[in-house]
Coordinates of C-alpha atoms and ligand atoms in Angstrom, one line a residue:
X1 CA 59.0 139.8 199.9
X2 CA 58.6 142.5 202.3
X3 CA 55.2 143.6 203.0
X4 CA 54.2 147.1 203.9
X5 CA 52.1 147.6 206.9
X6 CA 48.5 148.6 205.7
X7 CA 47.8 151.9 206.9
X8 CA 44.4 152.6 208.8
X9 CA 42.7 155.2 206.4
X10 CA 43.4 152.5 203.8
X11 CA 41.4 149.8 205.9
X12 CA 38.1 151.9 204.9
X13 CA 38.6 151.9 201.3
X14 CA 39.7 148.4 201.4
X15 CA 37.3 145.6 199.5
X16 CA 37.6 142.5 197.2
X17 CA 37.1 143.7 194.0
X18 CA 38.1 142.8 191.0
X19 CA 39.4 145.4 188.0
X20 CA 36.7 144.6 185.8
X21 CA 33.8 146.6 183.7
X22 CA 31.9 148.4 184.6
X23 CA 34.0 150.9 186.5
X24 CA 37.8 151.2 186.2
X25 CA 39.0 150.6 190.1
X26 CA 42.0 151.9 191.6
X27 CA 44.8 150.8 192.8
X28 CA 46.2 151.4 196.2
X29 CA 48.2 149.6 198.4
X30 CA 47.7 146.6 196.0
X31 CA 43.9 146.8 196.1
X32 CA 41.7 147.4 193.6
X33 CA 39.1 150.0 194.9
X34 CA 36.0 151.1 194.0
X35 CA 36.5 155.1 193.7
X36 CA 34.0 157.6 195.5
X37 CA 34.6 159.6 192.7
X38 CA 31.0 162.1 191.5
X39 CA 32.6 162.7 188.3
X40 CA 33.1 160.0 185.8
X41 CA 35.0 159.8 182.1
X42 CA 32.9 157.4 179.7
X43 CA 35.3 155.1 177.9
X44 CA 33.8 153.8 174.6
X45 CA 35.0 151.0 172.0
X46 CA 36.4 153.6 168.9
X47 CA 35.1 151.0 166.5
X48 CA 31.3 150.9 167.8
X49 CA 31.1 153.5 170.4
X50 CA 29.8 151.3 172.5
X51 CA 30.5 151.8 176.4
X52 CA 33.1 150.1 177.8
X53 CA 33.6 151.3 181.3
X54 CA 33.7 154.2 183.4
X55 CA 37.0 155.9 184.8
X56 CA 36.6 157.8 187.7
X57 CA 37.9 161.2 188.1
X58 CA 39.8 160.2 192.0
X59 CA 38.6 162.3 194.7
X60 CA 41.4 164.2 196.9
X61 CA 41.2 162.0 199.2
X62 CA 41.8 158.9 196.8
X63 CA 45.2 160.5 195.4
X64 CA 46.4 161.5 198.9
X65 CA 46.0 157.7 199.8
X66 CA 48.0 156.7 197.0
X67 CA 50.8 159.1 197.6
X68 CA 50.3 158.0 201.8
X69 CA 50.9 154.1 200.2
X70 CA 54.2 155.1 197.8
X71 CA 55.4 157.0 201.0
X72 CA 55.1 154.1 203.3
X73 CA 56.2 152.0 200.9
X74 CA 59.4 153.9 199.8
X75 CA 60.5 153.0 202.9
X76 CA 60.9 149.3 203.0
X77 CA 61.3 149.0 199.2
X78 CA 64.1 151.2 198.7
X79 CA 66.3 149.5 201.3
X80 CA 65.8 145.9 199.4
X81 CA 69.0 144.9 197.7
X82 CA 69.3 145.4 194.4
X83 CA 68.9 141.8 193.4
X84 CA 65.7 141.8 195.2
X85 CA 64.3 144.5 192.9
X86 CA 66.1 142.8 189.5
X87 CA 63.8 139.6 190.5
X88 CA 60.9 141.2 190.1
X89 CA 61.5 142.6 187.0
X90 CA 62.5 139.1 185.6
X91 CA 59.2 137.8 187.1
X92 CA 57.3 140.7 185.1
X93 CA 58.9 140.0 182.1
X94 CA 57.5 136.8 182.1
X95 CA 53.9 137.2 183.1
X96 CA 53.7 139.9 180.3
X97 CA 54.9 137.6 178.1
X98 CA 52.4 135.1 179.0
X99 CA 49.7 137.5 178.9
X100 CA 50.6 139.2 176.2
X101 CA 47.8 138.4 173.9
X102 CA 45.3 139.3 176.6
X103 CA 46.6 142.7 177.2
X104 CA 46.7 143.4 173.3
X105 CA 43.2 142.5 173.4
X106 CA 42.2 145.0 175.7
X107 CA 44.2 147.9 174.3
X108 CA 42.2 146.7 170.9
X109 CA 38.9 147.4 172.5
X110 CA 39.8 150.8 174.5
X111 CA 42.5 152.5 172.1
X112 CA 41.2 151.0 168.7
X113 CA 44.7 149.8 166.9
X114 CA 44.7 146.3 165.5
X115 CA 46.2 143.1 167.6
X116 CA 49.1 143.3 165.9
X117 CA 50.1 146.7 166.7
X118 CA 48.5 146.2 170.1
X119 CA 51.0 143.2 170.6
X120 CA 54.1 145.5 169.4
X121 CA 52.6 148.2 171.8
X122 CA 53.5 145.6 174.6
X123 CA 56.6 144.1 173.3
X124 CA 58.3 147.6 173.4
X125 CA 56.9 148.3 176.9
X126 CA 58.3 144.2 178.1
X127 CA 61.8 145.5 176.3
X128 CA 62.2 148.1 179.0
X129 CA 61.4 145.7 181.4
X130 CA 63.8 143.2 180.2
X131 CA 66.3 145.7 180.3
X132 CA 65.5 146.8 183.6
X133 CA 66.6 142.9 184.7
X134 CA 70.2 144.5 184.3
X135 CA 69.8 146.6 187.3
X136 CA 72.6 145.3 188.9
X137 CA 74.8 146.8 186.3
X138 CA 72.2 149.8 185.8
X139 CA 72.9 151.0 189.4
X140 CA 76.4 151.0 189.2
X141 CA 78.2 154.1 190.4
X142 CA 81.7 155.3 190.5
X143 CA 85.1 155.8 192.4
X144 CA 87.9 156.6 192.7
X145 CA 91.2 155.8 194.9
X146 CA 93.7 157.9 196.1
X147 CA 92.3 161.2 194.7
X148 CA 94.2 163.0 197.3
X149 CA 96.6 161.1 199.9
X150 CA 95.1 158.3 202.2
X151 CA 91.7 159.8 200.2
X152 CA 89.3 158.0 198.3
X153 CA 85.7 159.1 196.8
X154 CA 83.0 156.6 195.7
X155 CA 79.3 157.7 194.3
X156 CA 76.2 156.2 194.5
X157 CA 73.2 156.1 192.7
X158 CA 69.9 156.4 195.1
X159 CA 66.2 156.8 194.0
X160 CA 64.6 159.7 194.5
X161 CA 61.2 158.5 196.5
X162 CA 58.2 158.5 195.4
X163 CA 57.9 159.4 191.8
X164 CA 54.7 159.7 188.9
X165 CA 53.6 158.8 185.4
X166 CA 51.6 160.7 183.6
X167 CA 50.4 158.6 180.0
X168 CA 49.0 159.2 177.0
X169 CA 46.1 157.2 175.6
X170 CA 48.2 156.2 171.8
X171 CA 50.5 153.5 173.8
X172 CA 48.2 151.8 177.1
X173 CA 51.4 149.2 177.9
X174 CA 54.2 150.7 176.5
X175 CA 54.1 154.1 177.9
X176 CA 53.7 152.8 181.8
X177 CA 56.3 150.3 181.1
X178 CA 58.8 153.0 180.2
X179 CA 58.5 154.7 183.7
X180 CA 57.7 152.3 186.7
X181 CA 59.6 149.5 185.6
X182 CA 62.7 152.0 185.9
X183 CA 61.9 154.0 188.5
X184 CA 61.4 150.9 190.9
X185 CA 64.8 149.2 189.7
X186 CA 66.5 152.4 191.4
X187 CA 64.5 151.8 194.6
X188 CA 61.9 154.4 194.1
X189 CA 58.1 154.2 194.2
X190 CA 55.3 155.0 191.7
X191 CA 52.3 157.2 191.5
X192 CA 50.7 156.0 188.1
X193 CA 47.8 158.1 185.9
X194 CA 47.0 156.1 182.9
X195 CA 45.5 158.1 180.3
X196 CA 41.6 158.4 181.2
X197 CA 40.7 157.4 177.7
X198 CA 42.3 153.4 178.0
X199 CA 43.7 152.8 181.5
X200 CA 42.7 149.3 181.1
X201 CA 46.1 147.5 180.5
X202 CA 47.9 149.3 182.9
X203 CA 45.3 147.8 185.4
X204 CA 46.2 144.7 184.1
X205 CA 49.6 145.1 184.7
X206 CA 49.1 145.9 188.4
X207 CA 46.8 142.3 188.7
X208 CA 50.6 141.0 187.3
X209 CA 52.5 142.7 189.6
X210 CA 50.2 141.8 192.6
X211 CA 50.4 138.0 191.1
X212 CA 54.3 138.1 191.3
X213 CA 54.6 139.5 194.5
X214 CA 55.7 143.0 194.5
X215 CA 55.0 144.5 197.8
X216 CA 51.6 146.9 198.0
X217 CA 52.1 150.7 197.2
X218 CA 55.1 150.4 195.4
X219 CA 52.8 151.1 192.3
X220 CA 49.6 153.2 193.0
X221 CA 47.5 154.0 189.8
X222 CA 44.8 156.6 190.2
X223 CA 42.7 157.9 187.6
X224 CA 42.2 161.5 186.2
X225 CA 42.1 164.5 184.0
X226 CA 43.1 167.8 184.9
X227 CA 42.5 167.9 188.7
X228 CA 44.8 164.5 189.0
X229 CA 47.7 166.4 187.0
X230 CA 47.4 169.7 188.8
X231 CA 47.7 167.3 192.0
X232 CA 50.5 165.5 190.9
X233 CA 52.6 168.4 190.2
X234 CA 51.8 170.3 193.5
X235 CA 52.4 167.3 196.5
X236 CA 55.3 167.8 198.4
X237 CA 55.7 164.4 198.3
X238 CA 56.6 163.3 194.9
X239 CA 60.1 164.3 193.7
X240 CA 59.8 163.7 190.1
X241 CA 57.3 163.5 187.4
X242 CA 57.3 161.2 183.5
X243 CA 55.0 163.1 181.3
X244 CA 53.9 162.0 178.0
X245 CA 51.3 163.4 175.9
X246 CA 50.7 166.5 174.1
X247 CA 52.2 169.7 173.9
X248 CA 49.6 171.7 175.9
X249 CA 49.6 169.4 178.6
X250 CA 53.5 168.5 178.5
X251 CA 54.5 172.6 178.7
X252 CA 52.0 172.9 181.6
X253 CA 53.2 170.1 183.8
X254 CA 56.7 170.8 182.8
X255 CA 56.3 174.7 184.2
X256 CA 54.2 173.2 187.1
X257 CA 56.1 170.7 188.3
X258 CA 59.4 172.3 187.9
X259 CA 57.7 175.4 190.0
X260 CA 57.4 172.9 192.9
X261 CA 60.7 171.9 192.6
X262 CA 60.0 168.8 190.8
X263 CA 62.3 166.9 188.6
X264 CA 60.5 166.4 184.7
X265 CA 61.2 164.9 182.2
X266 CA 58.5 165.9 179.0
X267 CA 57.7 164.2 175.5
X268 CA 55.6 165.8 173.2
X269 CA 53.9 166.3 169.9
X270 CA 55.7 165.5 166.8
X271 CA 56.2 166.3 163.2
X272 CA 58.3 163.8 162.1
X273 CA 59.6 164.0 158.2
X274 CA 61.1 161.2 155.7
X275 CA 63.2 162.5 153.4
X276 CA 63.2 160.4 150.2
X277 CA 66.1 160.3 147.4
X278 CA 65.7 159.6 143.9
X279 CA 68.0 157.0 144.8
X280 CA 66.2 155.4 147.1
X281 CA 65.1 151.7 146.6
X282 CA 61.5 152.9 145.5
X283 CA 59.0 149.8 146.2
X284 CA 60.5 148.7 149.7
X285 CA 60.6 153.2 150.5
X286 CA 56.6 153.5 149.8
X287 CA 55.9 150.7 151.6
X288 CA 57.7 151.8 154.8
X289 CA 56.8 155.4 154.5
X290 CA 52.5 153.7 154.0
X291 CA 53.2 151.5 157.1
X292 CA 55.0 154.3 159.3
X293 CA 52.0 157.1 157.8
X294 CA 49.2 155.1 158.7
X295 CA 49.9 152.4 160.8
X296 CA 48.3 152.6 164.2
X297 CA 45.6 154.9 162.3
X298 CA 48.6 157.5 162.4
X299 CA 48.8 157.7 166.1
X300 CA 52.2 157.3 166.6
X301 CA 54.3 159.6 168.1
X302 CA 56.8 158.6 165.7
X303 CA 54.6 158.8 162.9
X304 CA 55.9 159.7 159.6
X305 CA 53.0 162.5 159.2
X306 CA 55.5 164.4 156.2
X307 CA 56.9 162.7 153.1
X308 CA 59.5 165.2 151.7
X309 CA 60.4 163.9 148.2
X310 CA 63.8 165.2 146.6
X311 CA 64.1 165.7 143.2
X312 CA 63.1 163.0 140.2
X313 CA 61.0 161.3 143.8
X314 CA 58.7 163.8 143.3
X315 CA 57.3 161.3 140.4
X316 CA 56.7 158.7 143.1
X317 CA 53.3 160.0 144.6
X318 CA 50.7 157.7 142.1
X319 CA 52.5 154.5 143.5
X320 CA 52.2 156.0 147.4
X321 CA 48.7 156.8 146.4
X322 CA 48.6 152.8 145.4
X323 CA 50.0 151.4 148.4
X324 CA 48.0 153.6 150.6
X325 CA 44.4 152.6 148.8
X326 CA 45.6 148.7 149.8
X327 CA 45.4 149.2 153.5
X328 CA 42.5 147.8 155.1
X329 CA 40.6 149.6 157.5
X330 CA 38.8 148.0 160.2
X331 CA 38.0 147.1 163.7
X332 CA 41.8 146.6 165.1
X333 CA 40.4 142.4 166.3
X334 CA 39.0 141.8 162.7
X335 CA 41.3 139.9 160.5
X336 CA 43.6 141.6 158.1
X337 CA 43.6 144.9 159.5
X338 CA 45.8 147.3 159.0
X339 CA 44.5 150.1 160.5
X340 CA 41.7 150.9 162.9
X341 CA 39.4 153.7 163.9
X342 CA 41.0 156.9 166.0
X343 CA 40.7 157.3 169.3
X344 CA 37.3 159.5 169.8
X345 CA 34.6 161.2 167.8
X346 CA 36.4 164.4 169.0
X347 CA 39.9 163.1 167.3
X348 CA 37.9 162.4 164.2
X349 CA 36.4 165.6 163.4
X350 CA 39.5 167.4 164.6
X351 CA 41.7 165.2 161.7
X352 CA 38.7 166.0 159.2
X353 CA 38.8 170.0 159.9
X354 CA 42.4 170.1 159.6
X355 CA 42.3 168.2 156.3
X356 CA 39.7 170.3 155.0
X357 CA 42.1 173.3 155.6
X358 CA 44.6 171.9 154.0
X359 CA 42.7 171.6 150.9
X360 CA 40.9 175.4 151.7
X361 CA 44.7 176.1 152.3
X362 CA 45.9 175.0 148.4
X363 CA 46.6 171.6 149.4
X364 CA 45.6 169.1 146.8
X365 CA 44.0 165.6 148.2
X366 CA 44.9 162.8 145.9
X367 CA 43.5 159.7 148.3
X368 CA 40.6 161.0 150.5
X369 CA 39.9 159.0 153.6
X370 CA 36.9 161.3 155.4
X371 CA 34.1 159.7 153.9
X372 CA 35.1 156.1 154.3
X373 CA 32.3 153.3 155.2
X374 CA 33.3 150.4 157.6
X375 CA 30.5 147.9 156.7
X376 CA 30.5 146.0 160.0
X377 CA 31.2 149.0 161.9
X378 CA 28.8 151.9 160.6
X379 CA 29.8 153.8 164.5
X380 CA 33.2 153.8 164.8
X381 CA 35.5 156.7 164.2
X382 CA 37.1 155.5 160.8
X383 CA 39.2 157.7 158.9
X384 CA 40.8 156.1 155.9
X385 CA 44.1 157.0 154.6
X386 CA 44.4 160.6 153.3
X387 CA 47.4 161.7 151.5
X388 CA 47.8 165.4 150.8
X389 CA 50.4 167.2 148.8
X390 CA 51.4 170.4 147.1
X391 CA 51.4 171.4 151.0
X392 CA 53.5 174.0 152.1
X393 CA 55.1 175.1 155.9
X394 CA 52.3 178.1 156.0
X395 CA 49.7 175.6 155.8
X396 CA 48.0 174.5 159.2
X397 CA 48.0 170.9 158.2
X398 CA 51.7 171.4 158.5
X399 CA 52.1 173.6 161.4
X400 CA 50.0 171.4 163.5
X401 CA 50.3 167.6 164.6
X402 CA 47.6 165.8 163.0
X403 CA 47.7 162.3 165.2
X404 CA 45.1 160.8 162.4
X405 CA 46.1 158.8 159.3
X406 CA 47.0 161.8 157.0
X407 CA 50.3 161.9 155.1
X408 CA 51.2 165.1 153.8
X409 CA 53.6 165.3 151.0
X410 CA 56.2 167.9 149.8
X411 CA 59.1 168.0 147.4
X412 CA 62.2 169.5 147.2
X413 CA 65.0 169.9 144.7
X414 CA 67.8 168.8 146.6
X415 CA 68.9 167.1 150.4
X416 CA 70.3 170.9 151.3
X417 CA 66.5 171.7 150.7
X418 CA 64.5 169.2 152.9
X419 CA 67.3 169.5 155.5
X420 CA 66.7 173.1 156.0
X421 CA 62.5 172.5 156.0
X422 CA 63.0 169.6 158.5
X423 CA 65.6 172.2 160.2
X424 CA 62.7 175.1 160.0
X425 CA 60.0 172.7 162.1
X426 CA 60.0 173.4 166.1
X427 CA 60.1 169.8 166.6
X428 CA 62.7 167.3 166.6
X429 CA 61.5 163.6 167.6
X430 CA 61.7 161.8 164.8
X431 CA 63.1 161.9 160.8
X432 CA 64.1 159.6 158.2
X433 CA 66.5 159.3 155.3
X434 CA 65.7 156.9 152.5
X435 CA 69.1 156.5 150.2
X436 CA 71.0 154.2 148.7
X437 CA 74.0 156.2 148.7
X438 CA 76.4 156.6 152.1
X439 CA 77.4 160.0 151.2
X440 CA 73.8 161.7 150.7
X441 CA 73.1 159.6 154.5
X442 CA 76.0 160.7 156.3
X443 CA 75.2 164.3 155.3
X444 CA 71.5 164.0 156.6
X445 CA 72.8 162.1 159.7
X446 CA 75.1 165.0 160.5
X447 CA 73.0 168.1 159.2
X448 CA 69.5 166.9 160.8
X449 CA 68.5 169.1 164.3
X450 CA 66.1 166.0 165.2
X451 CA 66.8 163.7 168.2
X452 CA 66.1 160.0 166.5
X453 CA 67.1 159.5 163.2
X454 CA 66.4 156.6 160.9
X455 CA 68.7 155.3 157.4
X456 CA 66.2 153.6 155.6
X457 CA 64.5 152.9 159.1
X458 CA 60.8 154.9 159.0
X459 CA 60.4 154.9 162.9
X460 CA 64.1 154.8 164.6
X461 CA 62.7 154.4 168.0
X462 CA 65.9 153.3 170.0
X463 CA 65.8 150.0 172.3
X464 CA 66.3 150.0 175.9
X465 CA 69.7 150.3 176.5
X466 CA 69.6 153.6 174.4
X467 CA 67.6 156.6 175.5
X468 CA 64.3 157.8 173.8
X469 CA 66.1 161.0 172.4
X470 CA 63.0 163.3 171.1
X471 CA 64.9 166.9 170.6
X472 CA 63.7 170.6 170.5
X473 CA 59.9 171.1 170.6
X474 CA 59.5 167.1 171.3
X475 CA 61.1 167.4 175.0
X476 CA 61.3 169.4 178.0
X477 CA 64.0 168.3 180.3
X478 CA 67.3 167.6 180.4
X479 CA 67.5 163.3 181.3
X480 CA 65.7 161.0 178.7
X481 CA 62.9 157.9 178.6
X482 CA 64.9 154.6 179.7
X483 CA 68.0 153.9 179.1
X484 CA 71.4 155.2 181.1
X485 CA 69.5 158.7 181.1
X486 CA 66.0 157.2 182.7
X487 CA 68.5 155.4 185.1
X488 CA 69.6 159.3 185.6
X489 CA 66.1 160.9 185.6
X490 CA 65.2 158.3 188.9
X491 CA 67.8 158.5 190.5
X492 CA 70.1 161.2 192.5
X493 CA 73.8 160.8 193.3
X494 CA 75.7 160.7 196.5
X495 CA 79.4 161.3 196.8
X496 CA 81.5 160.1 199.8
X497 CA 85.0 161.2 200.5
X498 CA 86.4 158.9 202.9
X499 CA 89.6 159.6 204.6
X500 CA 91.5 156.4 206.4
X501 CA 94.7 156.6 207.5
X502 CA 97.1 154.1 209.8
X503 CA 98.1 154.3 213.1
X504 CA 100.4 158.1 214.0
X505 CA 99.3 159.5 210.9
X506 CA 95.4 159.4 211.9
X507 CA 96.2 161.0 215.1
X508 CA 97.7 164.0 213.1
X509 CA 95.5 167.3 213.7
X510 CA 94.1 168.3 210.2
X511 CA 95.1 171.4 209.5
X512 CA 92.0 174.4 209.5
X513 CA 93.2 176.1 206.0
X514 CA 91.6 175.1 202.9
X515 CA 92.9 171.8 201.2
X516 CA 94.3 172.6 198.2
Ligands
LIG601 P1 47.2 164.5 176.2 O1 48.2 165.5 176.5 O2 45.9 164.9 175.8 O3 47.1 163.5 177.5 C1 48.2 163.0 178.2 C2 48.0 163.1 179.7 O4 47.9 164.4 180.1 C3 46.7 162.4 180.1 O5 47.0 161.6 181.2 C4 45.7 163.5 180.3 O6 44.8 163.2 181.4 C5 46.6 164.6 180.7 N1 46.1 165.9 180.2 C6 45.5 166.1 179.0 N2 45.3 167.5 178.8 C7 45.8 168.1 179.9 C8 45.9 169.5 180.2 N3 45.4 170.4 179.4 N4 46.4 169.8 181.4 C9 46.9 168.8 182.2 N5 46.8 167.5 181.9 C10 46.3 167.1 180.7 O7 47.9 163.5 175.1 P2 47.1 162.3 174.4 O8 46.1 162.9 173.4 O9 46.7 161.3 175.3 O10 48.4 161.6 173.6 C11 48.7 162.1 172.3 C12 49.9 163.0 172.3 O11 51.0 162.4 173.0 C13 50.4 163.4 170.9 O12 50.7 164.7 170.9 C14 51.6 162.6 170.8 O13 52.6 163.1 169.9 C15 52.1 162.6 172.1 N6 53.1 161.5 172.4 C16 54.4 161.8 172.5 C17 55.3 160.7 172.7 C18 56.8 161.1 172.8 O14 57.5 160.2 173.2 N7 57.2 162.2 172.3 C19 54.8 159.4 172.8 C20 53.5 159.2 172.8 C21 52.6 160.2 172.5

C-alpha cells in the first residue's frame, strides 16, 4: 500500500486517540483527532435523551487540513491500478460484514431505529461496496478503430480529485457507503461530513478502513453544520459534491456548489404514494404498506407516508388501523421492536404540530400515536403510529414531508385518479402499485412521473448495479447515487485520437484544411 507522506501542519494535530465517547474525533490523514473546535453539537440517545457524545463543529483550520490530506493523497491514490483499488473494496466488504452487528448497535443508540433495521441500514450500504469490487469492469471505457483512416479513438474514465459527502442522520452506514466507496474505485479521494446528529458509524468505518490498509487522506471525515457545508461548496479544491438530506439544505448546496463550478448530484425530501387496487391481495398489501409507513419510525426516505386507496379499497382502512395498533414501539435494542423513537425532541413536536393540522385541517385521525407511553423509556421521543385520512392535497400534512410515523390516507375512484394526484405532487422518489392484475400495473408503470417504482414492492429501492433514480422534486442533478451513473458522477472522460501510420505514409505532410 502506498503511503502518503504526512504533511507538517498535520504533525501538530497529530495524537493517539481513539474514536470513542466522549467527543466525536476527526479524521485526517488516517488519525483520529481531537478537534479545537469552541462550538460543540450534543448528540443524545432518542430513546432516553441521555448524552451520548459531543460532535464538534471543525474549525477552518481542521477542514482545510482535510482537504490539504485528500489533495496529497489524490496524488498517489489515483495512479494505483485499478486492481489495487478493487482490493480494498473486497477487504471492506468483509470487515463490514464482520462488524456488522457492532455498527447496527451504534446507529441504535445515536439514530434510534431498532437492530434490525440498523442491520439493513448496513447491508444496503456493504451492497454498494460489493458492487464497487467490480471496478475493473466499472471503469471500463470505450473505442473505436478505424474511425477515419490509419485513425483510432479510445476514452477513458478518470476521477475527478478530491470529491465530498454530505449525509443525512436517517441512514449513518448506508448513506457514506453510497459515495466514498464509489468515488475511490474511480481513483478519487473523499472529504466526508457525517450528519452531526449520528456520525458515529461512519467513524467506525474509517477504524475499518485504517485496519485494512487504505492509505491516510484518501477518506477525511470532518464534522459540521452549516459553516462545514458552506465550506465544502466554496474550496477550490473539491470538484464534486454527494448531498443527501433535505430539501432546504439539498437546493442550497446544489445552487452553491454548482456556482463554484462544482459537480452535484442532490436527493431530497419525499412524498412517496402506494396506490392500492381493490384487486389487490388485501392481507399481504396492509402489511407491506404498515411495515413501509412505519418502519424505521417513518424515517425513510422511501417511506410510504400516502396510502391512496382505489375504489371498493377504500373499505380496507379498519384492518390498516389493526395492523398498525400491533406494532411495537420501543427502544430500537429492546426485543420485538418494531419501531423506535425519532430522531430529536425537535423532530417530535414538529410530527405532532403537523398532525394536529391535519386534523385542524378536516383530516380525521383514526389511530393516534402523540400521546403514546414507552414504560421503560418515559424520555425518549416516541411517537406511535398515526394514521390519518379523509386528507386532501390542500392539507399541509400532505404538502409537506412528515419524516415521523404518520400514514396519511386517501381514496380515489379509479387508477386514472390516483395517477393524476401522485402526478400533481412535486416529488418523484418513490411510488407503489398493489394489483393483481398486469394490465392495471403496466398502466401505472407507464403513466407514473416518479423515478422508482414498485409492483407489489412498498420500497423499490434499486441494488447497486442500478442507479438510485429519485425524479422531479427528489433530485437536483443530472448523474444518479451508485450504479453506472455514480460511476459517471465521479468520474470525467478523456478521449484520445491517435493517428499511426507506416513507413512513406507517416512522412506525408497533413494537409492544413479542416478534415472532413
Ligand atoms: P438535513 O438536510 O437536515 O441534513 C443533511 C445534511 O445537510 C447534514 O449533514 C446537515 O449538517 C446539513 N444541513 C442541514 N441543514 C442545512 C442547511 N440549512 N444548510 C446547509 N446544510 C445543512 O437532512 P436530515 O434531516 O439529516 O435528513 C432527512 C432528510 O433527508 C429527509 O428530507 C429525507 O427525505 C432526506 N433523505 C433523502 C434521501 C434520498 O435519497 N432522496 C435519502 C435519505 C434522506
Amino acid at each position: 500500500m502506498i503511503r502518503s507522506a504526512f504533511p507538517l501542519s498535520l504533525n501538530l494535530l497529530k495524537r493517539n486517540y481513539s474514536n470513542v465517547a466522549p467527543t466525536t474525533k476527526l479524521f485526517i490523514d488516517g488519525q483520529f483527532l481531537d478537534s479545537q473546535a469552541t462550538d460543540w453539537v450534543d448528540l443524545y440517545d432518542p430513546a432516553t435523551n441521555n448524552l451520548v457524545t459531543k460532535v464538534p463543529k471543525c474549525t477552518h483550520k481542521e477542514m482545510e487540513t482535510a482537504v490539504e490530506s485528500s489533495r496529497n493523497a489524490f496524488q498517489s491514490w489515483s495512479k494505483t491500478s485499478v486492481l489495487t483499488r478493487q482490493q480494498l473494496m473486497l477487504k471492506l466488504q468483509a470487515v463490514i460484514r464482520r462488524d456488522i452487528k457492532k455498527l447496527a448497535q451504534n446507529i441504535t443508540l445515536e439514530q434510534g431505529k431498532t437492530l434490525a433495521d440498523a442491520e439493513g441500514d448496513v447491508m444496503r450500504g456493504l451492497q454498494v461496496v460489493e458492487h464497487s469490487c467490480s471496478a475493473g469492469t466499472l471503469l471500463l471505457g470505450e473505442t473505436l478503430q478505424n474511425i477515419s483512416k490509419d485513425m483510432d479513438i479510445t476514452a477513458y474514465k478518470l476521477p475527478l480529485g478530491v470529491t465530498a459527502g454530505i449525509c443525512p442522520f436517517n441512514f449513518p452506514a448506508m448513506i457514506p457507503l453510497w459515495m466514498f466507496p464509489m468515488a475511490l474505485i474511480a481513483g478519487n479521494t473523499m472529504v466526508l461530513k457525517p450528519s452531526e446528529k449520528d456520525p458515529g458509524a461512519t467513524m467506525l468505518i474509517m477504524e475499518l478502513l485504517n485496519e485494512i490498509g487504505c492509505p491516510p487522506g484518501v477518506v477525511n471525515v470532518i464534522h459540521g453544520t452549516h459553516e462545514a457545508v458552506n465550506f465544502i461548496c466554496d474550496n477550490k479544491d473539491i470538484r464534486a459534491i454527494s448531498f443527501v438530506g433535505s430539501d432546504q439544505a439539498g437546493k442550497y448546496i446544489y445552487s452553491r456548489g454548482a456556482a463554484n463550478g462544482k459537480r452535484v448530484q442532490s436527493n431530497m425530501a419525499a412524498k412517496n404514494h402506494a396506490v392500492v387496487l381493490p384487486d389487490a391481495n388485501k392481507n399481504a398489501t396492509l402489511d407491506q404498506i404498515a411495515g413501509a409507513a412505519f418502519g424505521a419510525a417513518g424515517q425513510r426516505c422511501m417511506a410510504l407516508s400516502v396510502a391512496v386507496l382505489v375504489g371498493e379499497a377504500k373499505n380496507w382502512i379498519p384492518d390498516l388501523v389493526e395492523k398498525a395498533k400491533k406494532l411495537k414501539v420501543t427502544a430500537g435494542h429492546e426485543p420485538g421492536a418494531d419501531l423506535g423513537p425519532v430522531i430529536s425532541k425537535e423532530s417530535k413536536q414538529r410530527i405532532l404540530q403537523l398532525v394536529e393540522s391535519g386534523i385542524k385541517e378536516g383530516a380525521k385521525c383514526p389511530l393516534d400515536g402523540r400521546n403514546i407511553k414507552v414504560e421503560k423509556y418515559p424520555n425518549g421521543n416516541f411517537v406511535g403510529p398515526t394514521i390519518l385520512t379523509d386528507v386532501s392535497p390542500s392539507h399541509t400534512c400532505y404538502k409537506e414531508e412528515i419524516f415521523g410515523p404518520v400514514l396519511c390516507v386517501m381514496t380515489a375512484d379509479t387508477l386514472e385518479e390516483a395517477i393524476d394526484l401522485i402526478n400533481s405532487n412535486p416529488y418523484g422518489n418513490g411510488t407503489a402499485v398493489f394489483t393483481t392484475n398486469g394490465s392495471h400495473a403496466r398502466q401505472f408503470v407507464n403513466e407514473i412521473d416518479v423515478g422508482q417504482v414498485g409492483v407489489n414492492v412498498p420500497i423499490p429501492v434499486p441494488l447497486p448495479m442500478f442507479s438510485f433514480t429519485g425524479s422531479r422534486g427528489s433530485f437536483h442533478g443530472d448523474l444518479h447515487f451508485y450504479g453506472k451513473q455514480g460511476l459517471n458522477f465521479y468520474t470525467q472522460t478523456k478521449t484520445v485520437t491517435s493517428l499511426w501510420r507506416k513507413g512513406d505514409a507517416a512522412k506525408t505532410a497533413p494537409s492544413v484544411s479542416m478534415p472532413v
